[in-house]
Amino acid sequence: MQHIELDIPFAPRISPDLETARARNLEWLTSTGLLTSAENQARYLGWNLADLAARFYPDAVGDDLVLGVQGQSFFFFFDDLFDGHLGTDPVSTYAICHEMAALAHRSPDSRLVQPTFPLAHVWLDHWTRAQEGMSDAWKARTARHWAEYFLSYAAEAVNRKSGTVLDVDGYLRLRRHAIGAQPVLDTTERCGHFEAPAALHESTCMRQLRDLTCEVVILANDLSSLEKDEANGEPNNIILLLLREHHYKLGEAIDAVQEMTRQRISRFQLLSLEVGRLCRALELPLRERESAARFVEANRVCMRGNYDWGRATGRYDRTGVQYVRESPRIEDRVSVV
């Protein structure tokens, strides 16, 4: 479904350091043992995750972009853990996700919580690097978003095991955490070496703005991943939900997703103006107003970058689906060290 058009009226942007970051990311994945064969390396490169990170973080270069690419790699390897039997085992899924959430909330020098499986070690190294130079407010907010991301997989496993099929509103509420866009937006600040004011981040306006970004990413991804979700027996995809809930034909469901996207973009545009008004009301200095504007732009970049990547990646084609089903390294990523 990668050819479906969505109206996301923001200019595409991409980091000029893409190719260097791609090469360094492949070296890193090989050194960590996440990629162990030429075949899986080729499949991974077909996903174009370095391209996705370069679109999410277009101002980042060097180590900053490499950090962003590492984060994107983790998202997809972690997500693949739950496409097999593990995704229907709530007890095992909760144990993994509870550990990951605890790691997110521990201090960088703490030894009280230690990772017990290889992929957790990989993420903790990334998370430790991501916190360098960031404020306590950023660390707390980003840890919260990571924990919500991890624990959403436990909720999804319960739904699969129980046969629960969500309605559209319930699905979007859950997927706002599971899609991973919140940590991506936080990482924009880390890779760009700026922070929007903490008070602004906690405002209703900014929270709504971020939620809209997440939902636009969800809608675009569900269009792209429909074949993958059907192959894995995953009923909770926005297209499949609309087919069941409203008895749409496929074309009608696609039209509905396009309209849902337009509505969310329109609301986002209005809220972005509200951010400027809030900055004036809070009497923020110029530097903080500029950081707020950069963060609003990061949301635009996230929506557009995800959409452009989704139309070109091999992640959701037949080869990408086959990798999810057959990857020999899935169990190794959750085995106890």
mmCIF file of C-alpha atoms in Angstrom:
data_model
loop_
_atom_site.group_PDB
_atom_site.id
_atom_site.type_symbol
_atom_site.label_atom_id
_atom_site.label_comp_id
_atom_site.label_asym_id
_atom_site.label_seq_id
_atom_site.Cartn_x
_atom_site.Cartn_y
_atom_site.Cartn_z
ATOM 1 C CA MET A 1 0.000 0.000 0.000
ATOM 2 C CA GLN A 2 3.052 2.257 -0.319
ATOM 3 C CA HIS A 3 1.641 4.140 -3.313
ATOM 4 C CA ILE A 4 -1.288 5.728 -1.442
ATOM 5 C CA GLU A 5 -1.037 9.527 -1.317
ATOM 6 C CA LEU A 6 -1.471 11.457 1.925
ATOM 7 C CA ASP A 7 -1.630 15.231 2.098
ATOM 8 C CA ILE A 8 1.285 16.127 4.383
ATOM 9 C CA PRO A 9 2.126 19.658 3.193
ATOM 10 C CA PHE A 10 5.563 20.062 4.753
ATOM 11 C CA ALA A 11 8.829 20.337 2.855
ATOM 12 C CA PRO A 12 10.978 17.182 2.886
ATOM 13 C CA ARG A 13 14.354 17.568 4.591
ATOM 14 C CA ILE A 14 17.306 15.202 5.018
ATOM 15 C CA SER A 15 20.725 15.341 6.672
ATOM 16 C CA PRO A 16 23.707 15.762 4.330
ATOM 17 C CA ASP A 17 25.628 13.204 6.443
ATOM 18 C CA LEU A 18 23.365 10.266 5.582
ATOM 19 C CA GLU A 19 25.856 7.976 3.854
ATOM 20 C CA THR A 20 28.512 8.255 6.554
ATOM 21 C CA ALA A 21 25.924 7.517 9.233
ATOM 22 C CA ARG A 22 24.614 4.549 7.255
ATOM 23 C CA ALA A 23 28.087 2.992 7.074
ATOM 24 C CA ARG A 24 28.799 3.581 10.763
ATOM 25 C CA ASN A 25 25.419 2.130 11.720
ATOM 26 C CA LEU A 26 26.091 -1.074 9.780
ATOM 27 C CA GLU A 27 29.449 -1.445 11.527
ATOM 28 C CA TRP A 28 27.750 -0.948 14.899
ATOM 29 C CA LEU A 29 25.009 -3.512 14.220
ATOM 30 C CA THR A 30 27.586 -6.053 13.114
ATOM 31 C CA SER A 31 29.738 -5.450 16.211
ATOM 32 C CA THR A 32 26.746 -5.887 18.538
ATOM 33 C CA GLY A 33 25.733 -9.157 16.876
ATOM 34 C CA LEU A 34 22.347 -7.899 15.698
ATOM 35 C CA LEU A 35 23.307 -8.552 12.082
ATOM 36 C CA THR A 36 25.256 -11.758 11.516
ATOM 37 C CA SER A 37 24.838 -12.692 7.852
ATOM 38 C CA ALA A 38 25.212 -10.990 4.489
ATOM 39 C CA GLU A 39 21.601 -11.880 3.688
ATOM 40 C CA ASN A 40 20.207 -10.167 6.767
ATOM 41 C CA GLN A 41 22.503 -7.183 6.251
ATOM 42 C CA ALA A 42 21.072 -6.776 2.750
ATOM 43 C CA ARG A 43 17.516 -7.019 4.055
ATOM 44 C CA TYR A 44 18.260 -4.512 6.808
ATOM 45 C CA LEU A 45 19.800 -2.052 4.371
ATOM 46 C CA GLY A 46 16.653 -2.385 2.271
ATOM 47 C CA TRP A 47 14.687 -0.959 5.181
ATOM 48 C CA ASN A 48 16.579 2.352 4.769
ATOM 49 C CA LEU A 49 16.528 3.145 8.477
ATOM 50 C CA ALA A 50 19.487 5.492 8.147
ATOM 51 C CA ASP A 51 17.417 7.389 5.603
ATOM 52 C CA LEU A 52 14.532 7.554 8.088
ATOM 53 C CA ALA A 53 16.785 8.946 10.830
ATOM 54 C CA ALA A 54 18.330 11.448 8.425
ATOM 55 C CA ARG A 55 14.805 12.677 7.666
ATOM 56 C CA PHE A 56 13.840 12.818 11.346
ATOM 57 C CA TYR A 57 17.046 14.668 12.254
ATOM 58 C CA PRO A 58 17.929 16.705 9.146
ATOM 59 C CA ASP A 59 20.130 19.162 11.063
ATOM 60 C CA ALA A 60 22.203 16.401 12.698
ATOM 61 C CA VAL A 61 25.605 15.284 11.425
ATOM 62 C CA GLY A 62 28.475 13.175 12.743
ATOM 63 C CA ASP A 63 27.966 11.461 16.098
ATOM 64 C CA ASP A 64 24.582 13.145 16.554
ATOM 65 C CA LEU A 65 23.129 11.562 13.438
ATOM 66 C CA VAL A 66 24.762 8.220 14.262
ATOM 67 C CA LEU A 67 22.970 8.316 17.625
ATOM 68 C CA GLY A 68 19.689 8.979 15.828
ATOM 69 C CA VAL A 69 20.234 6.071 13.432
ATOM 70 C CA GLN A 70 21.031 3.757 16.351
ATOM 71 C CA GLY A 71 17.727 4.690 17.931
ATOM 72 C CA GLN A 72 15.814 3.880 14.760
ATOM 73 C CA SER A 73 17.589 0.535 14.477
ATOM 74 C CA PHE A 74 16.560 -0.360 18.002
ATOM 75 C CA PHE A 75 12.901 0.505 17.391
ATOM 76 C CA PHE A 76 12.614 -1.947 14.531
ATOM 77 C CA PHE A 77 14.562 -4.799 16.102
ATOM 78 C CA PHE A 78 12.512 -4.422 19.285
ATOM 79 C CA ASP A 79 9.253 -4.314 17.365
ATOM 80 C CA ASP A 80 10.118 -7.521 15.533
ATOM 81 C CA LEU A 81 10.446 -9.399 18.817
ATOM 82 C CA PHE A 82 6.678 -9.363 19.172
ATOM 83 C CA ASP A 83 5.662 -10.404 15.661
ATOM 84 C CA GLY A 84 6.006 -14.091 16.584
ATOM 85 C CA HIS A 85 4.785 -16.179 19.510
ATOM 86 C CA LEU A 86 6.180 -13.719 22.055
ATOM 87 C CA GLY A 87 3.607 -11.162 20.952
ATOM 88 C CA THR A 88 0.807 -13.469 22.159
ATOM 89 C CA ASP A 89 2.459 -14.237 25.517
ATOM 90 C CA PRO A 90 1.481 -11.382 27.870
ATOM 91 C CA VAL A 91 3.473 -12.711 30.844
ATOM 92 C CA SER A 92 6.778 -12.947 28.959
ATOM 93 C CA THR A 93 6.131 -9.709 27.107
ATOM 94 C CA TYR A 94 5.398 -7.868 30.337
ATOM 95 C CA ALA A 95 8.608 -9.177 31.937
ATOM 96 C CA ILE A 96 10.666 -7.830 29.031
ATOM 97 C CA CYS A 97 8.832 -4.525 28.786
ATOM 98 C CA HIS A 98 8.785 -3.931 32.551
ATOM 99 C CA GLU A 99 12.563 -4.396 32.592
ATOM 100 C CA MET A 100 12.980 -1.946 29.715
ATOM 101 C CA ALA A 101 10.749 0.623 31.444
ATOM 102 C CA ALA A 102 12.771 0.242 34.655
ATOM 103 C CA LEU A 103 15.991 0.787 32.688
ATOM 104 C CA ALA A 104 14.520 3.968 31.223
ATOM 105 C CA HIS A 105 13.884 5.388 34.682
ATOM 106 C CA ARG A 106 17.196 4.456 36.299
ATOM 107 C CA SER A 107 19.974 7.023 36.599
ATOM 108 C CA PRO A 108 22.921 6.592 34.188
ATOM 109 C CA ASP A 109 25.325 5.548 36.985
ATOM 110 C CA SER A 110 22.862 3.255 38.783
ATOM 111 C CA ARG A 111 23.640 -0.439 39.235
ATOM 112 C CA LEU A 112 20.297 -1.301 40.801
ATOM 113 C CA VAL A 113 18.683 -2.204 37.471
ATOM 114 C CA GLN A 114 20.730 -4.228 35.017
ATOM 115 C CA PRO A 115 19.736 -5.508 31.555
ATOM 116 C CA THR A 116 19.327 -9.282 31.304
ATOM 117 C CA PHE A 117 19.153 -9.815 27.524
ATOM 118 C CA PRO A 118 21.257 -8.632 24.580
ATOM 119 C CA LEU A 119 18.894 -6.122 23.016
ATOM 120 C CA ALA A 120 18.411 -4.445 26.396
ATOM 121 C CA HIS A 121 22.191 -3.946 26.635
ATOM 122 C CA VAL A 122 22.145 -2.334 23.196
ATOM 123 C CA TRP A 123 19.328 0.030 24.133
ATOM 124 C CA LEU A 124 20.853 0.981 27.497
ATOM 125 C CA ASP A 125 24.066 2.017 25.772
ATOM 126 C CA HIS A 126 22.020 4.164 23.381
ATOM 127 C CA TRP A 127 19.958 5.683 26.210
ATOM 128 C CA THR A 128 23.070 6.492 28.247
ATOM 129 C CA ARG A 129 24.584 8.341 25.281
ATOM 130 C CA ALA A 130 21.315 10.130 24.562
ATOM 131 C CA GLN A 131 21.198 11.675 28.033
ATOM 132 C CA GLU A 132 24.602 13.345 27.720
ATOM 133 C CA GLY A 133 24.301 17.117 28.056
ATOM 134 C CA MET A 134 20.519 17.116 28.523
ATOM 135 C CA SER A 135 18.580 18.707 31.381
ATOM 136 C CA ASP A 136 16.905 16.782 34.195
ATOM 137 C CA ALA A 137 13.528 17.867 32.784
ATOM 138 C CA TRP A 138 14.404 16.378 29.380
ATOM 139 C CA LYS A 139 15.637 13.144 30.963
ATOM 140 C CA ALA A 140 12.463 12.740 33.022
ATOM 141 C CA ARG A 141 10.147 13.505 30.094
ATOM 142 C CA THR A 142 12.020 11.247 27.684
ATOM 143 C CA ALA A 143 12.251 8.409 30.213
ATOM 144 C CA ARG A 144 8.477 8.649 30.648
ATOM 145 C CA HIS A 145 7.955 8.426 26.892
ATOM 146 C CA TRP A 146 10.312 5.450 26.553
ATOM 147 C CA ALA A 147 8.568 3.646 29.424
ATOM 148 C CA GLU A 148 5.153 4.282 27.853
ATOM 149 C CA TYR A 149 6.499 2.951 24.559
ATOM 150 C CA PHE A 150 7.815 -0.254 26.137
ATOM 151 C CA LEU A 151 4.737 -0.967 28.246
ATOM 152 C CA SER A 152 2.406 -0.471 25.282
ATOM 153 C CA TYR A 153 3.735 -3.774 23.936
ATOM 154 C CA ALA A 154 2.462 -5.532 27.048
ATOM 155 C CA ALA A 155 -0.995 -4.059 26.438
ATOM 156 C CA GLU A 156 -0.876 -5.189 22.813
ATOM 157 C CA ALA A 157 0.116 -8.719 23.876
ATOM 158 C CA VAL A 158 -2.862 -8.892 26.238
ATOM 159 C CA ASN A 159 -5.142 -7.783 23.408
ATOM 160 C CA ARG A 160 -3.763 -10.454 21.067
ATOM 161 C CA LYS A 161 -4.037 -13.210 23.672
ATOM 162 C CA SER A 162 -7.597 -12.269 24.605
ATOM 163 C CA GLY A 163 -8.664 -11.662 21.008
ATOM 164 C CA THR A 164 -9.531 -8.058 21.796
ATOM 165 C CA VAL A 165 -10.131 -5.931 18.718
ATOM 166 C CA LEU A 166 -10.031 -2.235 19.515
ATOM 167 C CA ASP A 167 -12.263 0.432 18.085
ATOM 168 C CA VAL A 168 -10.604 3.237 16.162
ATOM 169 C CA ASP A 169 -10.391 5.650 19.100
ATOM 170 C CA GLY A 170 -9.020 3.029 21.482
ATOM 171 C CA TYR A 171 -6.534 1.892 18.880
ATOM 172 C CA LEU A 172 -5.177 5.397 18.316
ATOM 173 C CA ARG A 173 -4.843 5.974 22.074
ATOM 174 C CA LEU A 174 -2.711 2.856 22.454
ATOM 175 C CA ARG A 175 -0.704 3.329 19.280
ATOM 176 C CA ARG A 176 0.260 6.895 20.229
ATOM 177 C CA HIS A 177 2.594 5.203 22.719
ATOM 178 C CA ALA A 178 3.501 2.118 20.677
ATOM 179 C CA ILE A 179 4.424 3.956 17.473
ATOM 180 C CA GLY A 180 7.528 5.392 19.161
ATOM 181 C CA ALA A 181 7.178 8.923 17.798
ATOM 182 C CA GLN A 182 7.356 10.511 21.247
ATOM 183 C CA PRO A 183 10.947 9.337 21.922
ATOM 184 C CA VAL A 184 11.817 10.300 18.348
ATOM 185 C CA LEU A 185 10.647 13.854 18.999
ATOM 186 C CA ASP A 186 12.613 13.974 22.258
ATOM 187 C CA THR A 187 15.703 12.737 20.437
ATOM 188 C CA THR A 188 15.325 15.621 17.989
ATOM 189 C CA GLU A 189 16.294 17.944 20.818
ATOM 190 C CA ARG A 190 19.278 15.781 21.790
ATOM 191 C CA CYS A 191 20.557 15.485 18.215
ATOM 192 C CA GLY A 192 19.976 19.192 17.621
ATOM 193 C CA HIS A 193 21.476 20.333 20.949
ATOM 194 C CA PHE A 194 18.480 22.382 22.015
ATOM 195 C CA GLU A 195 15.486 22.037 24.327
ATOM 196 C CA ALA A 196 12.112 23.680 24.114
ATOM 197 C CA PRO A 197 11.107 25.150 27.500
ATOM 198 C CA ALA A 198 9.985 22.512 30.006
ATOM 199 C CA ALA A 199 6.817 24.443 30.868
ATOM 200 C CA LEU A 200 5.850 24.525 27.211
ATOM 201 C CA HIS A 201 6.379 20.776 26.874
ATOM 202 C CA GLU A 202 3.930 20.147 29.689
ATOM 203 C CA SER A 203 1.280 22.488 28.273
ATOM 204 C CA THR A 204 -1.970 21.109 26.910
ATOM 205 C CA CYS A 205 -1.207 22.727 23.588
ATOM 206 C CA MET A 206 2.148 20.984 23.133
ATOM 207 C CA ARG A 207 0.832 17.637 24.327
ATOM 208 C CA GLN A 208 -2.000 17.832 21.785
ATOM 209 C CA LEU A 209 0.403 18.877 19.077
ATOM 210 C CA ARG A 210 2.646 15.885 19.784
ATOM 211 C CA ASP A 211 -0.355 13.534 19.857
ATOM 212 C CA LEU A 212 -1.420 14.752 16.429
ATOM 213 C CA THR A 213 2.060 14.097 15.092
ATOM 214 C CA CYS A 214 1.922 10.580 16.492
ATOM 215 C CA GLU A 215 -1.446 9.929 14.876
ATOM 216 C CA VAL A 216 -0.334 11.142 11.451
ATOM 217 C CA VAL A 217 2.646 8.779 11.732
ATOM 218 C CA ILE A 218 0.283 5.945 12.737
ATOM 219 C CA LEU A 219 -2.012 6.517 9.772
ATOM 220 C CA ALA A 220 0.866 6.623 7.295
ATOM 221 C CA ASN A 221 2.538 3.545 8.765
ATOM 222 C CA ASP A 222 -0.657 1.513 8.803
ATOM 223 C CA LEU A 223 -1.167 2.162 5.114
ATOM 224 C CA SER A 224 2.377 0.980 4.443
ATOM 225 C CA SER A 225 2.292 -2.025 6.783
ATOM 226 C CA LEU A 226 -1.102 -3.461 5.840
ATOM 227 C CA GLU A 227 0.431 -6.456 4.040
ATOM 228 C CA LYS A 228 2.824 -7.129 6.940
ATOM 229 C CA ASP A 229 0.038 -6.924 9.509
ATOM 230 C CA GLU A 230 -2.202 -9.253 7.514
ATOM 231 C CA ALA A 231 0.666 -11.733 7.109
ATOM 232 C CA ASN A 232 1.218 -11.746 10.889
ATOM 233 C CA GLY A 233 -2.487 -12.035 11.724
ATOM 234 C CA GLU A 234 -2.477 -8.604 13.368
ATOM 235 C CA PRO A 235 -6.084 -7.317 13.397
ATOM 236 C CA ASN A 236 -5.304 -3.869 14.806
ATOM 237 C CA ASN A 237 -4.415 -1.833 11.736
ATOM 238 C CA ILE A 238 -6.422 1.310 10.990
ATOM 239 C CA ILE A 239 -7.488 0.016 7.559
ATOM 240 C CA LEU A 240 -8.632 -3.331 8.958
ATOM 241 C CA LEU A 241 -10.421 -1.602 11.833
ATOM 242 C CA LEU A 242 -12.320 0.677 9.468
ATOM 243 C CA LEU A 243 -13.294 -2.288 7.297
ATOM 244 C CA ARG A 244 -14.771 -4.039 10.328
ATOM 245 C CA GLU A 245 -16.131 -1.122 12.340
ATOM 246 C CA HIS A 246 -17.798 0.741 9.484
ATOM 247 C CA HIS A 247 -18.129 -2.091 6.945
ATOM 248 C CA TYR A 248 -16.187 -0.027 4.421
ATOM 249 C CA LYS A 249 -14.831 -1.334 1.189
ATOM 250 C CA LEU A 250 -11.057 -1.013 0.857
ATOM 251 C CA GLY A 251 -11.256 2.171 -1.217
ATOM 252 C CA GLU A 252 -13.607 3.752 1.306
ATOM 253 C CA ALA A 253 -11.262 2.884 4.180
ATOM 254 C CA ILE A 254 -8.351 4.477 2.329
ATOM 255 C CA ASP A 255 -10.444 7.593 1.665
ATOM 256 C CA ALA A 256 -11.262 7.735 5.377
ATOM 257 C CA VAL A 257 -7.590 7.530 6.349
ATOM 258 C CA GLN A 258 -6.751 10.316 3.918
ATOM 259 C CA GLU A 259 -9.463 12.491 5.458
ATOM 260 C CA MET A 260 -8.335 11.645 8.992
ATOM 261 C CA THR A 261 -4.840 12.770 8.018
ATOM 262 C CA ARG A 262 -6.108 16.053 6.571
ATOM 263 C CA GLN A 263 -8.089 16.784 9.725
ATOM 264 C CA ARG A 264 -5.105 16.172 11.955
ATOM 265 C CA ILE A 265 -2.774 18.288 9.841
ATOM 266 C CA SER A 266 -5.302 21.130 9.908
ATOM 267 C CA ARG A 267 -5.585 20.918 13.689
ATOM 268 C CA PHE A 268 -1.790 20.772 13.973
ATOM 269 C CA GLN A 269 -1.435 23.965 11.956
ATOM 270 C CA LEU A 270 -3.793 25.805 14.293
ATOM 271 C CA LEU A 271 -2.014 24.537 17.396
ATOM 272 C CA SER A 272 1.385 25.553 16.020
ATOM 273 C CA LEU A 273 0.115 29.146 16.023
ATOM 274 C CA GLU A 274 -1.050 28.659 19.606
ATOM 275 C CA VAL A 275 2.508 27.735 20.620
ATOM 276 C CA GLY A 276 3.650 31.186 19.536
ATOM 277 C CA ARG A 277 0.902 32.788 21.609
ATOM 278 C CA LEU A 278 1.932 30.734 24.647
ATOM 279 C CA CYS A 279 5.534 31.827 24.270
ATOM 280 C CA ARG A 280 4.433 35.445 24.356
ATOM 281 C CA ALA A 281 2.115 34.864 27.317
ATOM 282 C CA LEU A 282 4.944 33.222 29.256
ATOM 283 C CA GLU A 283 7.255 36.094 28.289
ATOM 284 C CA LEU A 284 9.935 33.669 27.165
ATOM 285 C CA PRO A 285 13.278 35.110 26.075
ATOM 286 C CA LEU A 286 14.261 34.983 22.400
ATOM 287 C CA ARG A 287 16.415 31.870 22.698
ATOM 288 C CA GLU A 288 13.611 29.855 24.296
ATOM 289 C CA ARG A 289 11.092 31.077 21.701
ATOM 290 C CA GLU A 290 13.498 29.951 18.968
ATOM 291 C CA SER A 291 13.846 26.544 20.643
ATOM 292 C CA ALA A 292 10.058 26.237 20.814
ATOM 293 C CA ALA A 293 9.823 27.032 17.104
ATOM 294 C CA ARG A 294 12.500 24.432 16.356
ATOM 295 C CA PHE A 295 10.529 21.811 18.235
ATOM 296 C CA VAL A 296 7.323 22.605 16.363
ATOM 297 C CA GLU A 297 9.315 22.255 13.136
ATOM 298 C CA ALA A 298 10.632 18.912 14.411
ATOM 299 C CA ASN A 299 7.038 17.669 14.511
ATOM 300 C CA ARG A 300 6.516 18.718 10.894
ATOM 301 C CA VAL A 301 9.767 17.025 9.934
ATOM 302 C CA CYS A 302 8.714 13.850 11.769
ATOM 303 C CA MET A 303 5.405 13.579 9.920
ATOM 304 C CA ARG A 304 6.879 14.321 6.510
ATOM 305 C CA GLY A 305 10.022 12.254 6.995
ATOM 306 C CA ASN A 306 8.106 9.186 8.111
ATOM 307 C CA TYR A 307 5.737 9.497 5.152
ATOM 308 C CA ASP A 308 8.529 9.848 2.583
ATOM 309 C CA TRP A 309 10.472 6.965 4.091
ATOM 310 C CA GLY A 310 7.395 4.726 4.188
ATOM 311 C CA ARG A 311 6.852 5.147 0.465
ATOM 312 C CA ALA A 312 10.379 3.967 -0.371
ATOM 313 C CA THR A 313 11.444 1.458 2.294
ATOM 314 C CA GLY A 314 11.654 -2.279 1.721
ATOM 315 C CA ARG A 315 10.508 -2.811 5.301
ATOM 316 C CA TYR A 316 6.919 -3.484 4.275
ATOM 317 C CA ASP A 317 7.386 -5.280 0.971
ATOM 318 C CA ARG A 318 7.359 -9.049 0.567
ATOM 319 C CA THR A 319 11.028 -9.385 1.536
ATOM 320 C CA GLY A 320 10.508 -7.297 4.659
ATOM 321 C CA VAL A 321 7.588 -9.477 5.725
ATOM 322 C CA GLN A 322 9.671 -12.601 5.120
ATOM 323 C CA TYR A 323 12.459 -11.253 7.336
ATOM 324 C CA VAL A 324 10.046 -10.736 10.217
ATOM 325 C CA ARG A 325 8.825 -14.314 9.891
ATOM 326 C CA GLU A 326 12.182 -16.044 9.409
ATOM 327 C CA SER A 327 14.918 -14.032 11.138
ATOM 328 C CA PRO A 328 17.102 -16.535 13.037
ATOM 329 C CA ARG A 329 18.220 -13.895 15.527
ATOM 330 C CA ILE A 330 14.873 -13.065 17.112
ATOM 331 C CA GLU A 331 15.181 -15.495 20.033
ATOM 332 C CA ASP A 332 18.813 -14.531 20.649
ATOM 333 C CA ARG A 333 17.743 -10.956 21.289
ATOM 334 C CA VAL A 334 15.659 -11.963 24.323
ATOM 335 C CA SER A 335 17.734 -14.861 25.676
ATOM 336 C CA VAL A 336 19.268 -14.268 29.091
ATOM 337 C CA VAL A 337 22.958 -13.292 28.931
#
